[in-house]
Short mmCIF file of C-alpha atoms in Angstrom, two decimals:
data_model
loop_
_atom_site.label_atom_id
_atom_site.label_comp_id
_atom_site.label_asym_id
_atom_site.label_seq_id
_atom_site.Cartn_x
_atom_site.Cartn_y
_atom_site.Cartn_z
CA MET A 1 -34.24 107.00 -20.81
CA SER A 2 -35.46 109.89 -18.64
CA LYS A 3 -34.10 113.31 -19.50
CA THR A 4 -30.98 114.11 -17.47
CA VAL A 5 -31.35 116.55 -14.59
CA VAL A 6 -28.57 119.16 -14.46
CA LEU A 7 -28.55 120.47 -10.89
CA CYS A 8 -26.73 123.77 -10.46
CA VAL A 9 -25.14 125.11 -7.25
CA PRO A 10 -24.72 128.93 -7.09
CA PHE A 11 -21.39 130.74 -6.84
CA ALA A 12 -20.55 133.14 -3.97
CA GLY A 13 -23.21 135.77 -3.35
CA ALA A 14 -25.60 134.36 -5.97
CA GLY A 15 -29.03 132.80 -5.60
CA ALA A 16 -30.74 130.12 -7.65
CA SER A 17 -32.31 132.75 -9.93
CA VAL A 18 -28.89 133.38 -11.53
CA PHE A 19 -29.54 130.22 -13.59
CA ARG A 20 -33.01 131.28 -14.78
CA PRO A 21 -31.75 132.71 -18.12
CA TRP A 22 -30.41 129.23 -18.93
CA VAL A 23 -33.86 127.61 -18.96
CA PRO A 24 -34.82 128.51 -22.57
CA LEU A 25 -31.31 127.55 -23.72
CA SER A 26 -31.47 124.10 -22.17
CA GLN A 27 -35.09 122.99 -22.13
CA ASP A 28 -34.85 120.75 -25.22
CA ARG A 29 -31.59 119.17 -24.03
CA PHE A 30 -31.88 118.50 -20.28
CA ASP A 31 -33.94 119.42 -17.24
CA LEU A 32 -32.33 122.36 -15.44
CA ALA A 33 -32.70 122.74 -11.68
CA ALA A 34 -30.90 124.83 -9.06
CA ILE A 35 -30.32 124.63 -5.33
CA GLN A 36 -31.08 127.68 -3.20
CA LEU A 37 -28.53 128.46 -0.51
CA PRO A 38 -29.70 130.12 2.73
CA GLY A 39 -29.14 133.87 3.14
CA ARG A 40 -30.50 134.91 -0.28
CA GLU A 41 -33.74 135.33 -2.24
CA GLN A 42 -36.61 133.37 -0.63
CA ARG A 43 -34.18 132.05 2.02
CA PHE A 44 -32.83 135.52 2.83
CA ALA A 45 -33.80 135.39 6.52
CA GLU A 46 -31.84 132.17 7.10
CA GLU A 47 -28.28 132.17 8.38
CA PRO A 48 -25.78 131.50 5.55
CA TYR A 49 -23.44 128.56 5.80
CA GLN A 50 -19.84 129.17 6.82
CA ASP A 51 -18.46 125.67 6.26
CA ALA A 52 -18.70 123.85 2.92
CA VAL A 53 -18.85 120.35 4.44
CA VAL A 54 -21.64 121.42 6.81
CA ALA A 55 -23.38 123.11 3.86
CA ALA A 56 -23.28 119.92 1.77
CA ASP A 57 -24.81 117.94 4.63
CA GLY A 58 -27.50 120.58 5.12
CA LEU A 59 -28.34 120.86 1.41
CA LEU A 60 -28.45 117.11 0.79
CA PRO A 61 -32.15 116.57 1.68
CA GLU A 62 -33.21 119.25 -0.83
CA VAL A 63 -30.85 117.80 -3.43
CA LEU A 64 -32.31 114.32 -2.94
CA ASP A 65 -35.85 115.68 -3.28
CA ARG A 66 -34.82 117.02 -6.71
CA VAL A 67 -32.89 114.06 -8.05
CA ARG A 68 -33.96 110.77 -6.45
CA GLY A 69 -35.80 108.67 -9.02
CA ALA A 70 -35.37 111.35 -11.68
CA GLY A 71 -32.95 109.54 -13.99
CA PRO A 72 -29.30 110.51 -14.61
CA VAL A 73 -27.99 113.52 -12.69
CA VAL A 74 -25.23 115.98 -13.62
CA LEU A 75 -24.06 118.34 -10.86
CA PHE A 76 -22.70 121.74 -11.87
CA GLY A 77 -20.98 124.39 -9.77
CA HIS A 78 -18.83 127.45 -10.50
CA SER A 79 -16.12 128.71 -8.11
CA LEU A 80 -17.63 128.28 -4.60
CA GLY A 81 -20.34 126.22 -6.29
CA ALA A 82 -17.64 123.89 -7.62
CA VAL A 83 -16.42 122.85 -4.17
CA LEU A 84 -19.97 122.67 -2.80
CA SER A 85 -21.05 120.46 -5.71
CA TYR A 86 -17.95 118.29 -5.20
CA GLU A 87 -18.96 117.72 -1.57
CA ILE A 88 -22.57 117.00 -2.60
CA ALA A 89 -21.34 114.65 -5.34
CA HIS A 90 -19.51 112.51 -2.78
CA ARG A 91 -22.75 112.17 -0.84
CA LEU A 92 -24.79 111.30 -3.93
CA THR A 93 -22.41 108.49 -4.91
CA ARG A 94 -23.14 106.93 -1.51
CA THR A 95 -26.92 107.22 -1.96
CA GLU A 96 -29.04 104.40 -3.35
CA GLY A 97 -31.40 105.32 -6.17
CA VAL A 98 -29.25 108.17 -7.53
CA GLU A 99 -27.28 107.89 -10.79
CA LEU A 100 -24.60 110.59 -10.78
CA ALA A 101 -23.56 110.76 -14.44
CA ALA A 102 -20.92 113.45 -13.94
CA LEU A 103 -19.72 116.40 -11.88
CA VAL A 104 -19.01 119.55 -13.89
CA VAL A 105 -16.82 122.03 -12.02
CA SER A 106 -16.10 125.49 -13.36
CA GLY A 107 -13.74 128.36 -12.63
CA SER A 108 -12.01 126.50 -9.83
CA PRO A 109 -8.64 125.03 -8.93
CA GLY A 110 -8.62 121.48 -7.62
CA PRO A 111 -10.27 120.98 -4.23
CA TRP A 112 -6.97 120.78 -2.33
CA THR A 113 -5.63 124.11 -3.60
CA ARG A 114 -6.11 127.15 -1.37
CA ARG A 115 -6.60 130.59 -2.89
CA GLU A 116 -3.81 133.12 -2.35
CA ASN A 117 -4.52 136.77 -1.46
CA GLY A 118 -7.87 136.01 0.13
CA ALA A 119 -10.57 138.54 0.97
CA SER A 120 -11.52 137.22 4.41
CA GLY A 121 -10.86 139.66 7.25
CA LEU A 122 -10.58 142.79 5.08
CA ASP A 123 -12.69 145.87 5.78
CA ASP A 124 -15.80 146.33 3.63
CA ASP A 125 -14.25 148.46 0.89
CA GLN A 126 -11.12 146.32 0.62
CA PHE A 127 -13.23 143.17 0.71
CA LEU A 128 -15.45 144.33 -2.17
CA ASP A 129 -12.45 145.47 -4.19
CA ARG A 130 -10.83 142.05 -3.72
CA VAL A 131 -14.04 140.23 -4.66
CA LYS A 132 -14.33 142.42 -7.76
CA GLU A 133 -10.75 141.44 -8.61
CA PHE A 134 -11.66 137.76 -8.19
CA ALA A 135 -14.85 137.88 -10.23
CA GLY A 136 -13.86 140.44 -12.83
CA TYR A 137 -16.98 142.49 -12.23
CA LYS A 138 -18.91 144.20 -9.42
CA HIS A 139 -22.64 143.65 -8.98
CA ASP A 140 -24.69 146.83 -9.35
CA ALA A 141 -26.60 146.11 -6.12
CA LEU A 142 -23.37 146.48 -4.14
CA GLU A 143 -23.13 150.13 -5.25
CA ASP A 144 -26.32 150.96 -3.34
CA PRO A 145 -25.52 151.56 0.38
CA GLU A 146 -28.72 149.95 1.69
CA MET A 147 -28.47 146.92 -0.58
CA ARG A 148 -24.79 146.60 0.21
CA GLU A 149 -25.55 146.43 3.93
CA LEU A 150 -28.11 143.69 3.30
CA LEU A 151 -25.98 141.62 0.93
CA LEU A 152 -22.54 141.90 2.51
CA PRO A 153 -23.02 139.40 5.38
CA THR A 154 -23.99 136.58 3.00
CA LEU A 155 -21.26 137.44 0.50
CA ARG A 156 -18.68 137.51 3.31
CA ALA A 157 -19.90 134.15 4.63
CA ASP A 158 -19.67 132.63 1.13
CA VAL A 159 -16.17 133.95 0.50
CA GLU A 160 -14.92 132.87 3.91
CA MET A 161 -16.49 129.42 3.44
CA HIS A 162 -14.68 129.10 0.10
CA GLU A 163 -11.33 130.34 1.35
CA ALA A 164 -11.38 128.07 4.41
CA TYR A 165 -12.54 125.00 2.46
CA VAL A 166 -10.90 121.67 3.23
CA PRO A 167 -12.37 118.62 1.43
CA GLY A 168 -14.41 116.32 3.62
CA SER A 169 -12.78 113.27 2.04
CA GLU A 170 -9.35 112.47 0.63
CA GLU A 171 -10.91 109.77 -1.55
CA PRO A 172 -11.34 110.55 -5.25
CA LEU A 173 -14.91 110.82 -6.51
CA PRO A 174 -16.16 107.59 -8.11
CA ALA A 175 -17.82 109.54 -10.94
CA PRO A 176 -16.52 111.39 -14.02
CA ILE A 177 -15.42 115.01 -13.61
CA VAL A 178 -15.39 117.70 -16.30
CA SER A 179 -13.45 120.86 -15.43
CA VAL A 180 -14.42 124.01 -17.35
CA ARG A 181 -12.41 127.22 -17.58
CA GLY A 182 -12.95 130.52 -19.36
CA THR A 183 -10.26 131.03 -21.99
CA THR A 184 -9.20 134.41 -20.56
CA ASP A 185 -9.73 133.62 -16.86
CA THR A 186 -7.04 135.49 -14.91
CA LEU A 187 -8.01 133.94 -11.57
CA VAL A 188 -7.78 130.22 -12.42
CA THR A 189 -4.98 128.94 -14.64
CA THR A 190 -5.22 125.99 -17.01
CA GLU A 191 -2.94 124.00 -14.71
CA GLN A 192 -5.16 124.73 -11.70
CA ALA A 193 -8.32 123.74 -13.57
CA MET A 194 -6.59 120.50 -14.59
CA GLU A 195 -5.94 119.65 -10.92
CA TRP A 196 -9.45 118.19 -10.80
CA SER A 197 -8.09 115.16 -12.67
CA LYS A 198 -6.72 113.96 -9.31
CA ALA A 199 -10.15 114.27 -7.68
CA THR A 200 -11.80 111.45 -9.65
CA SER A 201 -11.21 107.73 -10.02
CA ARG A 202 -13.19 107.78 -13.29
CA ASP A 203 -12.90 109.73 -16.54
CA PHE A 204 -11.67 113.32 -16.53
CA ARG A 205 -12.09 115.96 -19.20
CA PHE A 206 -10.89 119.57 -19.40
CA VAL A 207 -12.86 122.05 -21.52
CA GLU A 208 -12.41 125.76 -22.20
CA VAL A 209 -15.25 128.13 -23.05
CA GLU A 210 -14.70 131.59 -24.50
CA GLY A 211 -14.66 134.31 -21.84
CA GLY A 212 -13.15 135.31 -18.51
CA HIS A 213 -13.72 134.01 -15.00
CA MET A 214 -17.45 134.82 -15.20
CA TYR A 215 -17.83 133.46 -18.74
CA LEU A 216 -21.02 131.65 -17.65
CA VAL A 217 -22.78 135.03 -17.29
CA ASP A 218 -21.51 136.48 -20.57
CA ASN A 219 -21.48 133.28 -22.65
CA PRO A 220 -23.99 130.80 -21.17
CA GLU A 221 -24.52 129.17 -24.57
CA GLY A 222 -20.96 127.81 -24.52
CA LEU A 223 -21.48 126.22 -21.12
CA ILE A 224 -24.91 124.82 -22.03
CA ASP A 225 -23.23 123.01 -24.95
CA VAL A 226 -20.71 121.48 -22.51
CA LEU A 227 -23.44 120.41 -20.09
CA ALA A 228 -25.55 118.89 -22.87
CA ASP A 229 -22.52 116.97 -24.14
CA VAL A 230 -21.97 115.48 -20.67
CA CYS A 231 -25.56 114.25 -20.37
CA PRO A 232 -26.05 110.53 -21.11
CA ARG A 233 -27.78 109.82 -24.41
#
């Protein structure tokens, strides 16, 4: 059997390079790949998406280039990446030649739950304070006025896309879902992370990894173990 491809979708404000430190941790266990969203890194000049359903449609050709004919596929997304990967997963299950082994969602309530106390519409300082409250940390680049001016439009678009998200389908996903939560996450409760059980018509599993909402930055090894366990053997 071909090695499983684990395809990662970035969280709000992040680019594909955020997953680069995972490569040496995963290379003997699965093939790691990441999707690049517009508005960051080598796609910085492109307009960021503002609608998750439109984003999934727009990203699908790149996703298919990565996964078609490559063996089993596991999709992974954290926070905004969770709902984007859920939308992409629905499209992959309708695509011939793609074997979606599982969707792994992280740091996210179920897709029908809207976040309270959103950041959309706040002024810049209030917006960044609210995002810091969500994430549990503030990126150093946002402390630099010039970098902040460059990065804010994409971060705002990502946050607004997440907060306005409405699933493109009411149908449960015909593929297994694993929902992962940091043990000390103050943004997503255990009950909210378990809501994903209603989003699949197949197997569901809930897993906790040590750490807060951004556990995947501080404790990637714990998540890599979860991803490897999900991969078909």
